Structures are given as structure tokens and as C-alpha cells.
Amino acid sequence: MRTAFSVIFIIAILAMGVCSIIAQRSRRSIGPAVAFLMASFTLPVLGNLLLILYSNELFAWIGYYIYFLGMDVMMFALIRFTFKYCNMTWPYKAVEILINSFFGLDLLQYILNPFLHFSFSIEPIIVDKTVYYRLVPYLGQTFHRFLDYGIFLAIIILFIVKAVRSPRIYRERYTIILIAIILGGISESFYIFSRTPMDISVVGFVVVGMFIFYFSIYYRPMRLLDRMLSDYVSGMGESLFFFDGNKKCVWANDPGRRLLEIEARNYEQVEGKMKAFFQGGEPQSETGEWKIERSVGEGADIRYYVIEKRILSDRKDQLEGYFLSFRDQTEEKKKYLVEKYNATHDHLTGIYTKDYLFERIREKIDAHPDEQYMICYFDVNDFKLVNDVFGNEFGDLVLCRIAKRIESESSEFTLYGRLIGDTFGICVPKSRFNPKHLEDLLSHFVVSEGNRETQITVHIGVYEVKDRNLEIAVMFDRARMALSTIKGDYQTHIAYYDDKMREDVLWAQRITNELPKALEEKQICPYLQPIVGPDGRILGAEALVRWIHPEFGYMPPAKFIPIFEKNGMIADVDKYMWRSACEILSGWKENQKDWFLSINISPKDFFFMDVAAEIKKIAEEYKINPGQLRVEITETVMMTEIEKRIQIINELRNAGFLVEMDDFGSGYSSLNMLKDMPVDIIKIDMAFLTKSTDDVKSKTILKNIVTLSENLGIESLTEGVETKNQYEMLRDMGCRMFQGYYFAKPLPLDEFENYSKAS
Ligand code: C2E
Ligand code: CA
Ligand code: CA
């Protein structure tokens, strides 16, 4: 008996010791409190061990002391533990002091007991022929018991209050400890009333100790965790379905049950509903896990889900089950779709924006390497005029109608969008490219609203995609380049890009940039081509522009005049030429030379300046006799604003300048013009006549023109005279002035002057 108990007690002490060390080392904040409590449990057991181990009175005394004082330490430790476990502090400092003084008092009475004998005494008894010492309690012992039981009871009450007041899921935490403490209390009471020296109840302490140790250091209440997790998961927006290893649904959260319309917790329904959801079967993947996007429903009711399957396996990679999550991202998706639409569609016309059109064309060209494509650049003619005349609102309407038109006429193979302003881009497979249809698309297209109406025509530049690697923007640049060659042309609607065009454009860009410097540095200068009379004597000269380029050398006007006529810079060139001519004339004036000079006026000049005023101003500046300056104007000048032009010509003539009709016979209505255009001289170009194969006819026409002009009181000058024959023939016809290679080519000023001396 004795040995058996001793062994149990020693094991208990060791066990408590080990628990104490583990608790101390654990990182949990309650660790020290548990460690102290576990250590305190060893004291009563140690006391008891001494009592049963030795049949000696002194050891019995020591044993009892250790036992009782150990009980106090244990209560003290239990208070600390309780406070820590329940997250409490002393409500009043006074209470703490009172309790501690009771412990002090208890300690004092035990210290005084050997002298005053009022706590307890001991008496020997024989059990199984062995002497033990039994406790004889006095008043002091009662105080001790009241103190310890009081505290014990208070702690029990505290735990009960905690258990009742805490949320349901935390109740377990308190009830477990409460039960342990109550069991400990019961076993202790058993000892008190049994009055045997061998306190079996201390074994109960150990059990209670282990219990407390385990629950406060190791145990994580799974029910709590379970509860928390499921509450958390239910509250999530995602729909979740958990399946066991046999693909049976074991749980779904509220959104999940709502999604598949599953009644209460009838997870049996999940399988069927899931099958219906994944018509055509669930997605498959190698790992078994996947993530897809799915939309359900149509129109306004459409909903978008991101569905994910995740496998759940334990640490040994054993399949435990899996779960499916459905994240409803309808709002985000709809927002995204709206944003994407806005970013990729023109806000006015609703068709693709330039950037998006380019992106789509790139994809298309890359995706169909065997298909040839045409890139078309549409430009609405005179759109600015529409805006100016009818207002921007109507202009916007016109653009919308054009977009609609393009949309309705395009097939699924065509990509189209608005480029910028009044320009639209189209990409169409070559096999479906129909230029006639393209032209019809927007020629004779009338937009009307209310009393406003306008006829729309377009110019189309086309680039056939030869180099597929070109950036789409460059392809459109080329189409636009083609378009720029027919801008302002009302006959031609479609122009096709070729490589020469590109070179031309680059050339145009280059010389346009270089012109201001060229004028400043006098790279531009007049060459003079002599004009002679019937006797071969020089009467004057025509000033013809040349550009002596630092890199390209001598450049005839054909290389640059058409370009500057297009971009308006011709006005700068001409003003410069007129000024140069006047400068030369003023030089001749000083040298008593009475030659005249003819200057050329481009029809475009009339758009950029007041031609008459400008010429008068320069002539005055150089103090020129107006009779020395002749002004060459082609009949094309009379194509627009005839009245105004006639006025300008008259203004020049009234100022004393002679006006010549240049290139007579080159146009369709030269003869007709003669009656409207008030000129002094007509300049007939031999080249136009000699082109004809019928020499006799040419001659007849020429003869008649000369006679006609004579009758009208207009002098005639023939240019392009290349042979002696031509010269003599024209002279016989009555022509009075001649110009041509037969006499001289256009010459630099000094050469001209030398030439004049020679002739
Ligand atoms: P244009 O006014 O009809 O000038 C006559 C052109 O015929 C000149 O060419 C001249 O070199 C050329 N020519 C003269 N005699 C003969 C000949 O016997 N046979 C042939 N085949 N050609 C002859 P150029 O100098 O190359 O000028 C070409 C055109 O450039 C001019 O035609 C004129 O329209 C324009 N141009 C020249 N200088 C100016 C200028 O200063 N201002 C403007 N606006 N245009 C100019
Ligand atoms: Ca001329
Ligand atoms: Ca001419």
C-alpha cells in the first residue's frame, strides 16, 4: 500500500514538474501562470509523500506543514491562473490586499502553531500494522479551510459567471476548466472527511492539473474553430461547396445554397444542380484543380462567375475532398465591359476608335496570313464647310450618319472606325474589295435634318497591304498619302498608294522645310529666257524660277512648283521672283536697257494675297516703269470667282502693266476665255500644237489664232519655238514676238546679258 502510493505520488510530482517546465517554455501568454500552478500542485503531493513514507513524528509534522502551506500556494497560483485565463484583473485593490493578508495570517498561524497549538496537532494511528500520523484540526485549521474553500468557491463562481455570460462558442473554454476545478474540489473534500492520513485526493489534483495544463496550453477547441470558420465562410460573398472524397457535398455556405437553390441543408440536391449548372460537364485539368469564367443567363439578367475548384489533401497528400467556389463578379465585369466599350468606341459615332481599330486590324492581319488586305482612308470633302454653314451640331450628326452608313454597308469581314475628325478608316480583304461599291458608299449621300441638308462626298486613299509587318498607323499614313494626291480634285474619288508616292511625299516634305532657307540664301533665282521680235532682236525676257540646290544642284521648276502650289508656299516663291525681276529691271533702267520682263503668276497666288496690290507695291518700291513688267496669267485663273479675277486683271492693266494669257491653247476653252479675260497679249505654246500629228491642221489653227487676236487688238507671242522653220512660218503668219530654244534657253542673268550683246 505504502509503496504503491509512494510510487504514484513520485510519478505525480514528476509529471507536474514536467508540465510546469513545458508550460513555462511555451510561448503562450498564459504559460507562466500555468507553470506556477503546476509547480504548486507538487507541494501538497510532496507533503503527503512525506506523511506516508516515514512513520516518524517529525516527518509527519514537516509533511503536514508542506501540505497546508502548499495548499495556500496552490490557491494563490489558482487565483493568478484564473485571472489570466479569464482575462481579468483584481476589481478592487482592497480585495487583493485583503486576500493576501488572509494568506499572510494563515502563514502566521502555522508558524505560531508549534508554540500556541491552535492550528492543528497530529496523533499516531496504526493502519496495516504501520504507524501513520493523523491530523487533529483546531480552530486555526478551520480558518485555513475557510480561506482555501472560500477562494475555491469564488473561483468556481467566477468560472460559472464567465461560462454563462460568454458567447455560446466560448462557453466550452470555461466549462472545461470549471468541471476540472469542481472535480478537484470534490476529491479534496473526500480527504477532509475521510480523515485517513493517506490523501488519495492528491491524485485527483494531478488529474485536474493535467487537465488544466492541456486545455490552457495545447487544446484549441475545434468546435470553436469550426464555428468561427463556418461563420466566416458563410459571411463571404463567394458561394462555396465542400465535397468529400466521394464527391458528395458535405457543406455549402448560404450564398452557395442560394445560388443553386438548395433547400435548408439538403446537400443531396447539390450534385444534380451542379450537373445542370455545368451543362456539358465540368472542366477537367491534370491536377484536378481549375479556374474558369462562366456567364449564366442572358441580356440584363446575365451574371458572370469565376469558378474555381481546389483539392483539399492532408499533410500526407491523401485526398480529403475538394471545394468549388463561385465568385460572382457580375458588377466588376459589367463595369469592365462598359469601360472597355467606352475606351474602344468613339463617343460620338459609336464605332471603333482609331487605337482600337488599329489593334483589331493588327490581330486580323496576323491571324490570316494568306489573306491580302486593303487599308482605306476616308476623308469627307469640305467637312469644315458643313460645320461652318450648318453648325457643329449638324456636323456631328453628319459624322454619325456617315458612321451608320459605313456600318450598314460593311460585311463581317470588314473592320472600320473613326480615325480623327472627319476621317474614317476601313480594312477589307482584297478579295472583297470593291472600289465601285466603296465609292458609291458615300458619294451621293445626303444628310438632312429639318431644313438643313447637305450632300456628302468623300475622297478615299487606298493602301494595299504589301508589307504586313508595317505598323497599322504607317499603313494608314500611306493610304492618307494616296488621298492627299487627289485632295481638292472633284473628278477622282479614289487614289491608290504606290512607292513613288511615298518618295514624292518625302521629297515634298523635305523641300518644304528647306524653302525658307533657300529663299534667304538666294538658292532660288530667276533664269531669263529671251523674247525676240520679228527681226530677231531682243525685246525682253521671261523670268523663270530655278533652284540651285546645295546638294542636288540645278533644279527646274517642275521639281518644286507643283508642291508649293499645293501647300500654298508658291506665294512666297512668286513674291520673291517678282521682287527679283523688278531688281533686274531697275538695274537695266540704270544701264539704259529698255527690255521688258515677264513674270509668272500662279493661279494659287490669288488665294493667298491681293496679287495686283502686291505687284504694284513692289514695282513702286523699285521705281519700275509698269510698261516694262508683263504679267503672265493662265486661263485656269478664271475657273473660280471670275468677276473678282477680271477686276484684278483690270487693276493691273490700269496701273500700266501688260497682262498676258499664258499657255494659250492648252485649256479647253482658251478661245472662249478670250472674250472674258481682258488681256493685252496671248502667249501661244507651240508645244500644244506640234503635239498633233496633222501638221496642216495645226498650221491652220495657229494661223487663225494669230489673225483672230490681231482682229481683237490683242498681240500674240509664240513660245516653244525650236526651229528656224517654225520661226519663219510664225513670222509669215503675222506673229510679232517669239520665245524658244531656237533663240535661247532660259539663262542666268549674266549669260542673258552676254547673249544680248552677241545677238
Ligand atoms: P511656262 O510659263 O509656260 O514657261 C515656259 C517653259 O517652257 C519654261 O520651262 C521654258 O524653259 C520652256 N521652254 C522655253 N522654250 C522652249 C522650247 O523651245 N521648247 C520647250 N520644250 N520648252 C521650252 P520651265 O522654266 O521649266 O518652266 C516650266 C513652268 O514652270 C512654266 O511654264 C511656269 O508655268 C512655271 N514657272 C516657271 N517659273 C515660275 C515662277 O517664277 N512662278 C510660277 N508661278 N511659275 C513658274
Ligand atoms: Ca510663263
Ligand atoms: Ca507658257
mmCIF file of C-alpha atoms and ligand atoms in Angstrom, residues 529 542-546 556-558 561 565 570 573-574 577 600-602 605 632 662-663 683 685 687 719-722 739-742 744 746, ligand 1:
data_model
loop_
_atom_site.group_PDB
_atom_site.id
_atom_site.type_symbol
_atom_site.label_atom_id
_atom_site.label_comp_id
_atom_site.label_asym_id
_atom_site.label_seq_id
_atom_site.Cartn_x
_atom_site.Cartn_y
_atom_site.Cartn_z
ATOM 1 C CA GLN A 529 14.632 83.364 -121.494
ATOM 2 C CA GLU A 542 10.558 85.763 -119.258
ATOM 3 C CA ALA A 543 11.763 85.278 -115.698
ATOM 4 C CA LEU A 544 11.644 81.543 -114.905
ATOM 5 C CA VAL A 545 12.426 80.254 -111.484
ATOM 6 C CA ARG A 546 15.364 77.919 -110.731
ATOM 7 C CA PRO A 556 13.848 73.115 -112.799
ATOM 8 C CA PRO A 557 10.500 74.439 -111.508
ATOM 9 C CA ALA A 558 8.757 71.144 -112.232
ATOM 10 C CA ILE A 561 6.455 74.447 -108.143
ATOM 11 C CA GLU A 565 1.248 75.263 -105.370
ATOM 12 C CA ILE A 570 4.094 79.288 -104.067
ATOM 13 C CA VAL A 573 8.325 81.933 -104.233
ATOM 14 C CA ASP A 574 6.420 84.215 -106.590
ATOM 15 C CA MET A 577 10.575 86.161 -108.125
ATOM 16 C CA ASN A 600 4.581 84.282 -113.856
ATOM 17 C CA ILE A 601 1.536 84.352 -111.603
ATOM 18 C CA SER A 602 0.310 81.072 -110.224
ATOM 19 C CA ASP A 605 -1.395 83.188 -105.700
ATOM 20 C CA GLU A 632 1.656 86.059 -117.273
ATOM 21 C CA ASP A 662 -0.095 82.225 -120.732
ATOM 22 C CA ASP A 663 -0.305 78.777 -122.314
ATOM 23 C CA LYS A 683 1.109 83.552 -125.346
ATOM 24 C CA ASP A 685 2.633 77.460 -126.729
ATOM 25 C CA ALA A 687 4.209 72.503 -127.909
ATOM 26 C CA GLU A 719 6.752 80.306 -127.171
ATOM 27 C CA GLY A 720 8.334 76.914 -127.586
ATOM 28 C CA VAL A 721 9.849 77.906 -130.926
ATOM 29 C CA GLU A 722 12.523 75.320 -131.564
ATOM 30 C CA GLN A 739 10.443 82.720 -127.425
ATOM 31 C CA GLY A 740 12.047 79.321 -127.574
ATOM 32 C CA TYR A 741 15.120 77.156 -127.555
ATOM 33 C CA TYR A 742 15.713 78.183 -131.169
ATOM 34 C CA ALA A 744 17.992 80.615 -126.335
ATOM 35 C CA PRO A 746 16.466 80.302 -120.048
HETATM 36 P P1 C2E B 1 5.793 78.484 -118.736
HETATM 37 O O1 C2E B 1 5.400 79.689 -118.066
HETATM 38 O O2 C2E B 1 4.964 78.052 -119.888
HETATM 39 O O3 C2E B 1 7.304 78.638 -119.121
HETATM 40 C C1 C2E B 1 7.824 78.199 -120.310
HETATM 41 C C2 C2E B 1 8.516 76.932 -120.152
HETATM 42 O O4 C2E B 1 8.827 76.384 -121.448
HETATM 43 C C3 C2E B 1 9.845 77.038 -119.431
HETATM 44 O O5 C2E B 1 10.040 75.876 -118.665
HETATM 45 C C4 C2E B 1 10.841 77.043 -120.548
HETATM 46 O O6 C2E B 1 12.127 76.605 -120.177
HETATM 47 C C5 C2E B 1 10.214 76.117 -121.514
HETATM 48 N N1 C2E B 1 10.657 76.383 -122.898
HETATM 49 C C6 C2E B 1 11.085 77.529 -123.471
HETATM 50 N N2 C2E B 1 11.407 77.368 -124.753
HETATM 51 C C7 C2E B 1 11.163 76.076 -125.029
HETATM 52 C C8 C2E B 1 11.296 75.315 -126.193
HETATM 53 O O7 C2E B 1 11.744 75.760 -127.347
HETATM 54 N N3 C2E B 1 10.951 74.043 -126.180
HETATM 55 C C9 C2E B 1 10.483 73.501 -124.971
HETATM 56 N N4 C2E B 1 10.149 72.226 -124.995
HETATM 57 N N5 C2E B 1 10.345 74.179 -123.847
HETATM 58 C C10 C2E B 1 10.677 75.474 -123.866
HETATM 59 P P2 C2E B 1 10.411 75.982 -117.200
HETATM 60 O O8 C2E B 1 11.333 77.099 -116.965
HETATM 61 O O9 C2E B 1 10.813 74.605 -116.788
HETATM 62 O O10 C2E B 1 9.095 76.354 -116.549
HETATM 63 C C11 C2E B 1 8.043 75.477 -116.519
HETATM 64 C C12 C2E B 1 6.837 76.105 -115.947
HETATM 65 O O11 C2E B 1 7.039 76.415 -114.571
HETATM 66 C C13 C2E B 1 6.469 77.397 -116.509
HETATM 67 O O12 C2E B 1 5.826 77.268 -117.703
HETATM 68 C C14 C2E B 1 5.645 78.028 -115.478
HETATM 69 O O13 C2E B 1 4.318 77.576 -115.585
HETATM 70 C C15 C2E B 1 6.271 77.530 -114.253
HETATM 71 N N6 C2E B 1 7.134 78.564 -113.699
HETATM 72 C C16 C2E B 1 8.415 78.854 -114.019
HETATM 73 N N7 C2E B 1 8.841 79.882 -113.256
HETATM 74 C C17 C2E B 1 7.823 80.256 -112.457
HETATM 75 C C18 C2E B 1 7.632 81.251 -111.452
HETATM 76 O O14 C2E B 1 8.525 82.054 -111.154
HETATM 77 N N8 C2E B 1 6.439 81.322 -110.869
HETATM 78 C C19 C2E B 1 5.414 80.478 -111.167
HETATM 79 N N9 C2E B 1 4.283 80.583 -110.555
HETATM 80 N N10 C2E B 1 5.537 79.508 -112.093
HETATM 81 C C20 C2E B 1 6.729 79.409 -112.731
#
